[in-house]
PDB file of C-alpha atoms in Angstrom:
ATOM      1  CA  GLY A   1     -46.568 -35.507  48.577  1.00  0.00           C
ATOM      2  CA  ASN A   2     -48.021 -32.177  49.391  1.00  0.00           C
ATOM      3  CA  GLY A   3     -47.569 -30.675  45.923  1.00  0.00           C
ATOM      4  CA  ASN A   4     -44.695 -28.459  47.028  1.00  0.00           C
ATOM      5  CA  ASN A   5     -42.035 -30.232  44.951  1.00  0.00           C
ATOM      6  CA  ASP A   6     -40.362 -31.607  48.063  1.00  0.00           C
ATOM      7  CA  VAL A   7     -36.732 -32.589  47.589  1.00  0.00           C
ATOM      8  CA  VAL A   8     -36.309 -36.204  48.560  1.00  0.00           C
ATOM      9  CA  PRO A   9     -32.888 -37.344  49.785  1.00  0.00           C
ATOM     10  CA  PRO A  10     -31.153 -40.328  48.162  1.00  0.00           C
ATOM     11  CA  VAL A  11     -32.789 -43.702  48.746  1.00  0.00           C
ATOM     12  CA  ALA A  12     -29.882 -45.053  50.822  1.00  0.00           C
ATOM     13  CA  GLN A  13     -30.202 -42.113  53.222  1.00  0.00           C
ATOM     14  CA  VAL A  14     -33.892 -42.797  53.861  1.00  0.00           C
ATOM     15  CA  LEU A  15     -34.415 -46.542  53.531  1.00  0.00           C
ATOM     16  CA  GLU A  16     -32.532 -49.435  55.074  1.00  0.00           C
ATOM     17  CA  SER A  17     -30.785 -51.552  52.447  1.00  0.00           C
ATOM     18  CA  ARG A  18     -33.251 -54.421  53.028  1.00  0.00           C
ATOM     19  CA  GLU A  19     -36.025 -52.029  51.923  1.00  0.00           C
ATOM     20  CA  PHE A  20     -34.559 -51.472  48.456  1.00  0.00           C
ATOM     21  CA  HIS A  21     -32.056 -54.225  47.609  1.00  0.00           C
ATOM     22  CA  GLY A  22     -33.764 -56.582  45.179  1.00  0.00           C
ATOM     23  CA  SER A  23     -36.974 -54.532  45.068  1.00  0.00           C
ATOM     24  CA  THR A  24     -38.707 -53.226  41.980  1.00  0.00           C
ATOM     25  CA  ASP A  25     -38.636 -49.503  41.177  1.00  0.00           C
ATOM     26  CA  GLY A  26     -42.302 -49.137  42.065  1.00  0.00           C
ATOM     27  CA  LEU A  27     -41.876 -50.647  45.524  1.00  0.00           C
ATOM     28  CA  ILE A  28     -38.828 -48.493  46.182  1.00  0.00           C
ATOM     29  CA  LEU A  29     -40.751 -45.355  45.165  1.00  0.00           C
ATOM     30  CA  LEU A  30     -43.673 -46.246  47.424  1.00  0.00           C
ATOM     31  CA  ARG A  31     -41.380 -46.886  50.396  1.00  0.00           C
ATOM     32  CA  LEU A  32     -39.392 -43.717  49.723  1.00  0.00           C
ATOM     33  CA  ALA A  33     -42.550 -41.579  49.507  1.00  0.00           C
ATOM     34  CA  ASN A  34     -43.727 -43.077  52.784  1.00  0.00           C
ATOM     35  CA  LYS A  35     -40.531 -42.595  54.767  1.00  0.00           C
ATOM     36  CA  ALA A  36     -39.342 -39.292  53.269  1.00  0.00           C
ATOM     37  CA  LEU A  37     -42.667 -37.535  52.767  1.00  0.00           C
ATOM     38  CA  GLY A  38     -45.087 -39.370  55.052  1.00  0.00           C
ATOM     39  CA  VAL A  39     -47.282 -40.466  52.130  1.00  0.00           C
ATOM     40  CA  GLU A  40     -49.140 -43.714  52.723  1.00  0.00           C
ATOM     41  CA  PRO A  41     -48.523 -46.163  49.853  1.00  0.00           C
ATOM     42  CA  SER A  42     -52.221 -47.035  49.705  1.00  0.00           C
ATOM     43  CA  SER A  43     -53.032 -43.395  48.925  1.00  0.00           C
ATOM     44  CA  ILE A  44     -50.932 -43.387  45.728  1.00  0.00           C
ATOM     45  CA  SER A  45     -52.942 -44.215  42.607  1.00  0.00           C
ATOM     46  CA  LYS A  46     -51.542 -46.282  39.762  1.00  0.00           C
ATOM     47  CA  GLU A  47     -51.534 -43.127  37.637  1.00  0.00           C
ATOM     48  CA  LYS A  48     -49.519 -41.200  40.256  1.00  0.00           C
ATOM     49  CA  LEU A  49     -47.054 -44.083  40.613  1.00  0.00           C
ATOM     50  CA  LYS A  50     -46.607 -44.116  36.830  1.00  0.00           C
ATOM     51  CA  GLU A  51     -45.933 -40.357  36.919  1.00  0.00           C
ATOM     52  CA  MET A  52     -43.414 -40.839  39.751  1.00  0.00           C
ATOM     53  CA  MET A  53     -41.627 -43.534  37.749  1.00  0.00           C
ATOM     54  CA  GLU A  54     -41.467 -41.292  34.673  1.00  0.00           C
ATOM     55  CA  VAL A  55     -39.895 -38.512  36.770  1.00  0.00           C
ATOM     56  CA  MET A  56     -37.388 -40.997  38.185  1.00  0.00           C
ATOM     57  CA  TYR A  57     -36.505 -42.315  34.720  1.00  0.00           C
ATOM     58  CA  ASP A  58     -36.133 -38.757  33.353  1.00  0.00           C
ATOM     59  CA  TYR A  59     -33.811 -37.912  36.233  1.00  0.00           C
ATOM     60  CA  ILE A  60     -31.663 -41.019  35.761  1.00  0.00           C
ATOM     61  CA  GLY A  61     -31.624 -40.491  31.991  1.00  0.00           C
ATOM     62  CA  GLY A  62     -30.042 -37.077  32.513  1.00  0.00           C
ATOM     63  CA  LEU A  63     -27.102 -38.438  34.510  1.00  0.00           C
ATOM     64  CA  SER A  64     -23.750 -39.506  33.131  1.00  0.00           C
ATOM     65  CA  ASP A  65     -22.771 -43.180  33.233  1.00  0.00           C
ATOM     66  CA  GLU A  66     -20.319 -42.356  36.022  1.00  0.00           C
ATOM     67  CA  GLU A  67     -23.029 -40.698  38.113  1.00  0.00           C
ATOM     68  CA  VAL A  68     -25.389 -43.634  37.637  1.00  0.00           C
ATOM     69  CA  ALA A  69     -22.647 -46.131  38.570  1.00  0.00           C
ATOM     70  CA  GLU A  70     -21.665 -44.267  41.758  1.00  0.00           C
ATOM     71  CA  GLY A  71     -22.241 -46.517  44.746  1.00  0.00           C
ATOM     72  CA  ILE A  72     -23.231 -49.557  42.679  1.00  0.00           C
ATOM     73  CA  SER A  73     -21.352 -52.788  43.370  1.00  0.00           C
ATOM     74  CA  VAL A  74     -21.274 -55.600  40.851  1.00  0.00           C
ATOM     75  CA  LEU A  75     -22.574 -58.876  42.240  1.00  0.00           C
ATOM     76  CA  PRO A  76     -19.964 -61.630  42.490  1.00  0.00           C
ATOM     77  CA  GLY A  77     -19.980 -63.836  39.400  1.00  0.00           C
ATOM     78  CA  VAL A  78     -21.775 -61.279  37.190  1.00  0.00           C
ATOM     79  CA  LEU A  79     -18.685 -60.125  35.288  1.00  0.00           C
TER      80      LEU A  79
END
């Protein structure tokens, strides 16, 4: 982004479900940065993407199981 620690809204508020369902974390982050912050994916280095993923993982790691599970639906036949 612009280095101002922009707050990015939840993925489902920015991207259409087809843009994140079944995608890898890296692709989701690139699409989210593009739509929420106007950052072109091609301008993000591998090092910056790695840093973004570490921030995402740190954030998720700080949530309770209930918070992580909010909004997640189990696929039919998985359980």
